[in-house]
mmCIF file of C-alpha atoms and ligand atoms in Angstrom:
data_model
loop_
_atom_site.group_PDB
_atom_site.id
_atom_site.type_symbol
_atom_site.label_atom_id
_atom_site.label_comp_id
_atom_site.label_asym_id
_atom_site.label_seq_id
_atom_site.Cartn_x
_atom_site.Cartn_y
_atom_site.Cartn_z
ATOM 1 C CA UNK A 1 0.000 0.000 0.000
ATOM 2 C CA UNK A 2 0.852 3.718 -0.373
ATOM 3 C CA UNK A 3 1.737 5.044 3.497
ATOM 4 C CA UNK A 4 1.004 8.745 3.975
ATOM 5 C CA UNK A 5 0.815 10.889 7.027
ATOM 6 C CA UNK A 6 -0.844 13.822 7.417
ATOM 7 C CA UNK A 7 0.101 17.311 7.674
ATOM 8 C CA UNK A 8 0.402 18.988 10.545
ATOM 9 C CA UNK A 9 -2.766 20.874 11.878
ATOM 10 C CA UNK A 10 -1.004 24.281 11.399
ATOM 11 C CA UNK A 11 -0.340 23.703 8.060
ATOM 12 C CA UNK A 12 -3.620 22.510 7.252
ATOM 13 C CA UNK A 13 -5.657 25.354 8.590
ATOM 14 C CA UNK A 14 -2.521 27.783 6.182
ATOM 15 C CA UNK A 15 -3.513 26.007 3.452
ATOM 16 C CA UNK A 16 -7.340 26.721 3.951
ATOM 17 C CA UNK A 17 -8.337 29.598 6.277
ATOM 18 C CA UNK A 18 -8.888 32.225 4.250
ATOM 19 C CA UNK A 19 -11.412 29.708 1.459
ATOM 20 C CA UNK A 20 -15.060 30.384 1.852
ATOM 21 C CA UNK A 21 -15.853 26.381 1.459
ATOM 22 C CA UNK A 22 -13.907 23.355 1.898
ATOM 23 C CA UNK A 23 -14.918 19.834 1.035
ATOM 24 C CA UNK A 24 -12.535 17.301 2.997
ATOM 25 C CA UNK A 25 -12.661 14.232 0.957
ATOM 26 C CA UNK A 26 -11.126 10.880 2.054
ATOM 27 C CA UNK A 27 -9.693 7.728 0.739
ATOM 28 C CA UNK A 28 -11.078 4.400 1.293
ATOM 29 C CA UNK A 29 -8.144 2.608 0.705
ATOM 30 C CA UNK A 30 -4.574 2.624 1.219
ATOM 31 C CA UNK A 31 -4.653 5.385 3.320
ATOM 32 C CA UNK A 32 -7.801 4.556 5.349
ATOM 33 C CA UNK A 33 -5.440 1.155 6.078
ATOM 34 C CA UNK A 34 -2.811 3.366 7.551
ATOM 35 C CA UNK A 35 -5.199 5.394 9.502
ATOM 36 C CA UNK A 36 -4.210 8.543 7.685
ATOM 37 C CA UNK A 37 -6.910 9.405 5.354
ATOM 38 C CA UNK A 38 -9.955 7.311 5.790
ATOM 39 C CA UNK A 39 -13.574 8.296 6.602
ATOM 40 C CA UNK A 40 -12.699 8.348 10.749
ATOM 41 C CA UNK A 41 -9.932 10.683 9.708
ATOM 42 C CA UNK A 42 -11.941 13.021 7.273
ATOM 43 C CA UNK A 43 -14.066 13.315 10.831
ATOM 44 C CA UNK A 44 -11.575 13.983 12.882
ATOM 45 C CA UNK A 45 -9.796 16.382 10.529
ATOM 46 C CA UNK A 46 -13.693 18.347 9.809
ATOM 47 C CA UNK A 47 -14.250 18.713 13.654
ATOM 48 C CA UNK A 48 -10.857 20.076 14.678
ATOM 49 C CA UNK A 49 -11.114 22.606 11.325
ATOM 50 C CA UNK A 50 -14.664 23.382 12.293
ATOM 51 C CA UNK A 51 -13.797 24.450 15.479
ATOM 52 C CA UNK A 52 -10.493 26.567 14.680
ATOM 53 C CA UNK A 53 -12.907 28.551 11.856
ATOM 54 C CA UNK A 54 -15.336 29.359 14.653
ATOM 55 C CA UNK A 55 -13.189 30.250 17.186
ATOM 56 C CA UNK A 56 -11.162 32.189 14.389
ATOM 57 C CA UNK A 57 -14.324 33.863 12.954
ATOM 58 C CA UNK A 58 -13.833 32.678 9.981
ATOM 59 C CA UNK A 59 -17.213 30.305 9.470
ATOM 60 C CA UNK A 60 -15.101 28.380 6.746
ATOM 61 C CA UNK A 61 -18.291 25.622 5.320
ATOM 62 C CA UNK A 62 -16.420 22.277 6.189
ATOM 63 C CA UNK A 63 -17.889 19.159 4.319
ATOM 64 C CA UNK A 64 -17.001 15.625 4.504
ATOM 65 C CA UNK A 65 -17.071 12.657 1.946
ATOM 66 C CA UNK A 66 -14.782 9.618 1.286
ATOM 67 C CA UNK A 67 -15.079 7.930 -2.087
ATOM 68 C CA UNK A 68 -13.125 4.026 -2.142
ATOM 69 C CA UNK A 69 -10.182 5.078 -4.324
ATOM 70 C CA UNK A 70 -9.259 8.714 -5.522
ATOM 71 C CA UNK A 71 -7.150 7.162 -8.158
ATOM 72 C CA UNK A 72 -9.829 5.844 -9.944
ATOM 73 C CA UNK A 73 -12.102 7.733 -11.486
ATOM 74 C CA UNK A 74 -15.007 5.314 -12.014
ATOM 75 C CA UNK A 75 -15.606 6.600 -8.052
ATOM 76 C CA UNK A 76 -15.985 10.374 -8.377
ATOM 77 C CA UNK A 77 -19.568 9.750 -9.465
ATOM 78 C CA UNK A 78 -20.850 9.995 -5.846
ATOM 79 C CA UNK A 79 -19.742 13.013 -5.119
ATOM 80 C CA UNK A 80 -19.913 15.119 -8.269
ATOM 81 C CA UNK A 81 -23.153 16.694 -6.842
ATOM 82 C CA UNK A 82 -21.847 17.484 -3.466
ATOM 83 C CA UNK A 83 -18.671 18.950 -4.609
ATOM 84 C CA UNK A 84 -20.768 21.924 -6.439
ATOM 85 C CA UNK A 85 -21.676 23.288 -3.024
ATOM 86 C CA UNK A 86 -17.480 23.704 -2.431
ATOM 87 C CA UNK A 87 -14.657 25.891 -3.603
ATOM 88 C CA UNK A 88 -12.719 23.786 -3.009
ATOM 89 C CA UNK A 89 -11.294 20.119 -2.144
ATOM 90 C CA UNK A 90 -9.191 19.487 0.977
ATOM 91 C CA UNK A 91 -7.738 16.067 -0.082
ATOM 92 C CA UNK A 92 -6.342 13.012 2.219
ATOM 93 C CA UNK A 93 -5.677 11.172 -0.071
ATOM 94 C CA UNK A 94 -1.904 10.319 -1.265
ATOM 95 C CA UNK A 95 -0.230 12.680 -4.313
ATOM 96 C CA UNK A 96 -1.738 10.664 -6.853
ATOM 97 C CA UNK A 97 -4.973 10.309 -5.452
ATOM 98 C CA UNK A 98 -4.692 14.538 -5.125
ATOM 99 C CA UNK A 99 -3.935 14.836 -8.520
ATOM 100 C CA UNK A 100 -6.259 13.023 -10.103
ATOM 101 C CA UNK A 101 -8.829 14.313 -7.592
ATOM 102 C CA UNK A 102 -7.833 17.588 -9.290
ATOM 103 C CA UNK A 103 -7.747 16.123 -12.938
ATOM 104 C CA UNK A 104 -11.045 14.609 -12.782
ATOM 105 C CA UNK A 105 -13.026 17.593 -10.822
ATOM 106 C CA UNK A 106 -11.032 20.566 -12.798
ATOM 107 C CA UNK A 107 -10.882 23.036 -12.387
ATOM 108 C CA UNK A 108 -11.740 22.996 -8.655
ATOM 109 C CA UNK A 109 -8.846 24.234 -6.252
ATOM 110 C CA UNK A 110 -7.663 20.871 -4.610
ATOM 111 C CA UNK A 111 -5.272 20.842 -1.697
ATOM 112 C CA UNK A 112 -3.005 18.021 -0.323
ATOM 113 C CA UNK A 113 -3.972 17.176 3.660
ATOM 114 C CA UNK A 114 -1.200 14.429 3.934
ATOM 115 C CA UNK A 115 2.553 13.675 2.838
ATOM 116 C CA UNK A 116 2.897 10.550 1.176
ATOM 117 C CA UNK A 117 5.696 9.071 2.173
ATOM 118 C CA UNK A 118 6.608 5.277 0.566
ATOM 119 C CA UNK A 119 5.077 1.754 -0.709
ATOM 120 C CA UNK A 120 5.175 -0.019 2.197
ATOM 121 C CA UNK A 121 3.743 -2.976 4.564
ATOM 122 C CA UNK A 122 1.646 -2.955 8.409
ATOM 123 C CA UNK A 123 4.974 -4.034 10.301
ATOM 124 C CA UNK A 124 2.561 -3.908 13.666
ATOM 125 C CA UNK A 125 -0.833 -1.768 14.590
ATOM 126 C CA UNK A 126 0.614 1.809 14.184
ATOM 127 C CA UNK A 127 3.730 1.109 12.484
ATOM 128 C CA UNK A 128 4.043 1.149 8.493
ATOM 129 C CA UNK A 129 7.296 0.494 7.142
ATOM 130 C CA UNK A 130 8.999 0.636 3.219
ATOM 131 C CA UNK A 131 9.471 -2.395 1.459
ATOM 132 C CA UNK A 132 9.448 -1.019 -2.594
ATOM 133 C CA UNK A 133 11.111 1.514 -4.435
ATOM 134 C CA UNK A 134 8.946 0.498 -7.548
ATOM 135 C CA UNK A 135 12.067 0.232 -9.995
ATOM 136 C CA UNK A 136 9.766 -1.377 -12.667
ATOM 137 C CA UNK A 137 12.475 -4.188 -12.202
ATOM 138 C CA UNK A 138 12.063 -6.692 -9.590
ATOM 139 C CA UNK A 139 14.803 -8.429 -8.531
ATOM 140 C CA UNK A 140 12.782 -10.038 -5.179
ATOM 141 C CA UNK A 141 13.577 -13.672 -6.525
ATOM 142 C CA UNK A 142 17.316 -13.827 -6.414
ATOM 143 C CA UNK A 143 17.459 -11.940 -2.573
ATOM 144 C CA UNK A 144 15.422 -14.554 -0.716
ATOM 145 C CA UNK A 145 12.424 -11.831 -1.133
ATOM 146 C CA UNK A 146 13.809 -8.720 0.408
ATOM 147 C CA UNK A 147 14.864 -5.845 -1.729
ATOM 148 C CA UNK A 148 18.715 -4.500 -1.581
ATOM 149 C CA UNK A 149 17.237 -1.079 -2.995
ATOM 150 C CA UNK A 150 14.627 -0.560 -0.570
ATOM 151 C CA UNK A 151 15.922 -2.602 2.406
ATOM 152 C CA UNK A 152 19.956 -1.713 2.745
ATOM 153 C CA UNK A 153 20.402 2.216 3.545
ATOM 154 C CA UNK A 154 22.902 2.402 0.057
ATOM 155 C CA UNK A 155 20.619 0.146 -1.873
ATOM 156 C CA UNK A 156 23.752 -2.363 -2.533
ATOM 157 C CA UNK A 157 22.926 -5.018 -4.974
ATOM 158 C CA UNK A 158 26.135 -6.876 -4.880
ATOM 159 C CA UNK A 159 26.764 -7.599 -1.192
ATOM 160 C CA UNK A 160 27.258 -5.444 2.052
ATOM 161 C CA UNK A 161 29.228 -1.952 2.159
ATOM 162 C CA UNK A 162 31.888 -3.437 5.408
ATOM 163 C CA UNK A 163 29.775 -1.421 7.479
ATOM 164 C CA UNK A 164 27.787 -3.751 8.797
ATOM 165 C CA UNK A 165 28.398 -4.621 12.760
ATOM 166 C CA UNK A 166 26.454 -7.121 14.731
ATOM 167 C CA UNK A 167 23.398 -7.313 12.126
ATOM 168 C CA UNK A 168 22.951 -3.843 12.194
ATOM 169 C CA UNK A 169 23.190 -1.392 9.737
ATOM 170 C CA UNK A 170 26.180 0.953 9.728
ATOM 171 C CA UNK A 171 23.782 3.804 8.632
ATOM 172 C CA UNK A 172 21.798 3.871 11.814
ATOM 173 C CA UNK A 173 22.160 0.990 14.573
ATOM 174 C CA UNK A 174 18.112 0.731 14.693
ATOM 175 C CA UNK A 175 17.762 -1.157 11.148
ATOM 176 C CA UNK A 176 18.810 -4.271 10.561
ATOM 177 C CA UNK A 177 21.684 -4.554 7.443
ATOM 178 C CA UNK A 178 19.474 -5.655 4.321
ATOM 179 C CA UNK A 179 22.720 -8.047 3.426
ATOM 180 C CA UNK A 180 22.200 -9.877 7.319
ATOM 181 C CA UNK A 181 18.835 -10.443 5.916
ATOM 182 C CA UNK A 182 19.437 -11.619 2.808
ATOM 183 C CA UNK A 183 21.828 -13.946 3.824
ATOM 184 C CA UNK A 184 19.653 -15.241 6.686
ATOM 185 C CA UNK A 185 16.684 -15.701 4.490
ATOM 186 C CA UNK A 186 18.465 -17.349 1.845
ATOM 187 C CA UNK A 187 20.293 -19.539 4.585
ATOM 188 C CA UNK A 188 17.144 -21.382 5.289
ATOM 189 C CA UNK A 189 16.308 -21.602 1.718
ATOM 190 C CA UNK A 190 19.205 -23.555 1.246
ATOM 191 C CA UNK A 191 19.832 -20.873 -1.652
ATOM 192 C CA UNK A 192 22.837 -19.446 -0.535
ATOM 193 C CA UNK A 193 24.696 -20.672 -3.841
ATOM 194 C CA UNK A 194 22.768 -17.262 -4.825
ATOM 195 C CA UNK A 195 25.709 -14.810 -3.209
ATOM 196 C CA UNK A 196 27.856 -16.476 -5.378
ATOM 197 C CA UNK A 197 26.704 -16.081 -8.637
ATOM 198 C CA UNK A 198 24.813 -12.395 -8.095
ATOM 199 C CA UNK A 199 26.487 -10.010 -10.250
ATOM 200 C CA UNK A 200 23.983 -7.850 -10.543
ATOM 201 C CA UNK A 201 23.863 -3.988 -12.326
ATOM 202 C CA UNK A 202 20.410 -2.516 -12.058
ATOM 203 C CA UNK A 203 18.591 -1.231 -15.471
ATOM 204 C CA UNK A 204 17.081 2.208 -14.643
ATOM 205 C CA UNK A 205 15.899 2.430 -17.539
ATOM 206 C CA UNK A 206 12.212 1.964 -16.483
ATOM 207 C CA UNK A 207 12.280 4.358 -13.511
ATOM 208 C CA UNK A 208 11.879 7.372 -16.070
ATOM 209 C CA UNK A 209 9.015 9.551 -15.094
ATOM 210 C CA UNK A 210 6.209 9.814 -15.351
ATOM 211 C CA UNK A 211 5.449 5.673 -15.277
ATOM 212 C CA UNK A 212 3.266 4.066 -17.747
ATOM 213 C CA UNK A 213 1.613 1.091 -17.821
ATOM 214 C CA UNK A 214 -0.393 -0.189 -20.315
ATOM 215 C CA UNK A 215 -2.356 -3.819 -20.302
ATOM 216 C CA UNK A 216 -3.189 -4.597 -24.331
ATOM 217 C CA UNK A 217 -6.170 -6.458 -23.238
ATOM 218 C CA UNK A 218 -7.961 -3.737 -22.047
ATOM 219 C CA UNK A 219 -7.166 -1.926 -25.699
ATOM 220 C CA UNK A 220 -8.816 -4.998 -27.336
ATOM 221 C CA UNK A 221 -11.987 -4.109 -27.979
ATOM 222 C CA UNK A 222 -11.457 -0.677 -29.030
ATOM 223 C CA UNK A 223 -8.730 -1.460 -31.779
ATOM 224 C CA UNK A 224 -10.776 -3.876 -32.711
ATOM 225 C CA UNK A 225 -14.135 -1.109 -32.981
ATOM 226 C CA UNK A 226 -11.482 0.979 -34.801
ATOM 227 C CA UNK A 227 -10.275 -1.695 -37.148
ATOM 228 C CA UNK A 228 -14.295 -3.130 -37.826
ATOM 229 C CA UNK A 229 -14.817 0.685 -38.902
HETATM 230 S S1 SF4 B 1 13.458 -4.924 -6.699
HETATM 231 FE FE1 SF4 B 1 12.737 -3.836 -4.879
HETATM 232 S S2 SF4 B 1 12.264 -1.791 -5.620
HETATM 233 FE FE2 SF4 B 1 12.348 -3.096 -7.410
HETATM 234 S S3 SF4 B 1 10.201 -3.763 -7.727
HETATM 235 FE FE3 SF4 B 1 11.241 -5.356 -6.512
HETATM 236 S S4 SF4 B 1 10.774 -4.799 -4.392
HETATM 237 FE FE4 SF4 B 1 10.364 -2.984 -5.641
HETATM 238 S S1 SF4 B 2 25.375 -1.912 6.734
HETATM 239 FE FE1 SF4 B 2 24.169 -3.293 5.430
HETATM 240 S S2 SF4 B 2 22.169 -2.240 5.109
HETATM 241 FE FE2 SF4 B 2 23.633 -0.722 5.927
HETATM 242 S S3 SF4 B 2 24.430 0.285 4.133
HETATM 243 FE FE3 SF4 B 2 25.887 -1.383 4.653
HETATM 244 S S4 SF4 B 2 25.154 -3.155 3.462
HETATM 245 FE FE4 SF4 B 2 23.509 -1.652 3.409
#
């Protein structure tokens, strides 16, 4: 899932104190999972912004909605009546969610509530950590199934840097080295023949930006329209 946190309340309320109307909309999924931009959070955010516009005299018109995914826009049909009564879109959803929040409802002002931060995994309740750079390359089978470029602090593909000191990584004594892991993992795969042969250079060629991704199947039927024509 995409892990985001959300801004602080102070620079929420300088992002939206001096709109007339503000429509907080959630996200039903990855960030609902990591409790930073779901429906209880859209709530939350509404009644602390409510409040501040009172007490501020500012009677700012606070709305809430959540659709399930603000990346896709087969979900913005909901709430295309609701969002005429706004000026604008306070969204908690992560920066691709915002900007195609702001795509689909143009030209609406739409304004990021949270900082997304990485791909990652629910380590424990209340702790999200990164497990994917998306390098459009995956190299998870030859590691055991932990990823060098996300995992080790100088995402080393070959090996460890000599830092490494009692599993720890040299970069800060609170991770664990990726290459301690690796080795561990592959250990009791009976794979270990693996650090022997890895000679690995990484292609970047697919990490140019912005990412595309394109399944033919779903072009099918129109080429085929096009082609019948
Ligand atoms: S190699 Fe690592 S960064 Fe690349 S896709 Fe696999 S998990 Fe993600
Ligand atoms: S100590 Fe291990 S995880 Fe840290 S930078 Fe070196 S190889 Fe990577």
């Amino acid at each position: 899932m995409i892990v985001g946190e959300r801004k602080t309340f102070d620079q929420i309320w300088e992002s939206v104190k001096d709109l007339k109307s503000v429509l907080i909309l959630g996200c039903g999924t990855c960030v609902s999972v990591c409790q930073a931009g779901g429906e209880k959070e859209v709530g939350l955010l509404a009644s602390e912004l409510r409040m501040k516009s009172q007490l501020s005299g500012k009677n700012i018109k606070i709305g809430e909605a959540t659709i399930e995914r603000q990346c896709d826009r087969e979900f913005y049909d909901s709430i295309k009546d609701k969002v005429k009564e706004y000026d604008s879109i306070l969204s908690m959803a992560c920066g691709a969610g915002v900007q195609f929040t702001a795509e689909v409802l143009e030209p609406i002002l739409v304004i990021p509530a949270l900082n997304t931060r990485f791909i990652g995994v629910t380590e424990q309740e209340g702790t999200w950590a990164e497990r994917c750079r998306a390098c459009g390359n995956c190299v998870l089978a030859d590691y055991g199934g932990i990823c060098p470029m996300t995992i080790c602090a100088k995402s080393l593909l070959n090996g460890p840097c000599g830092g490494s000191k009692n599993g720890k990584c040299e970069a800060g004594q609170e991770k664990d080295c990726a290459w301690v892991l690796i080795y561990n993992r592959l250990k009791k795969q009976n794979r270990l023949q693996n650090l022997s042969t890895l000679t690995q250079t990484k292609d970047y060629s697919k990490q140019t930006h912005p990412g595309r991704s394109v399944n033919e199947i779903y072009l099918k039927p129109e080429m085929e329209e096009k082609s019948a024509k």
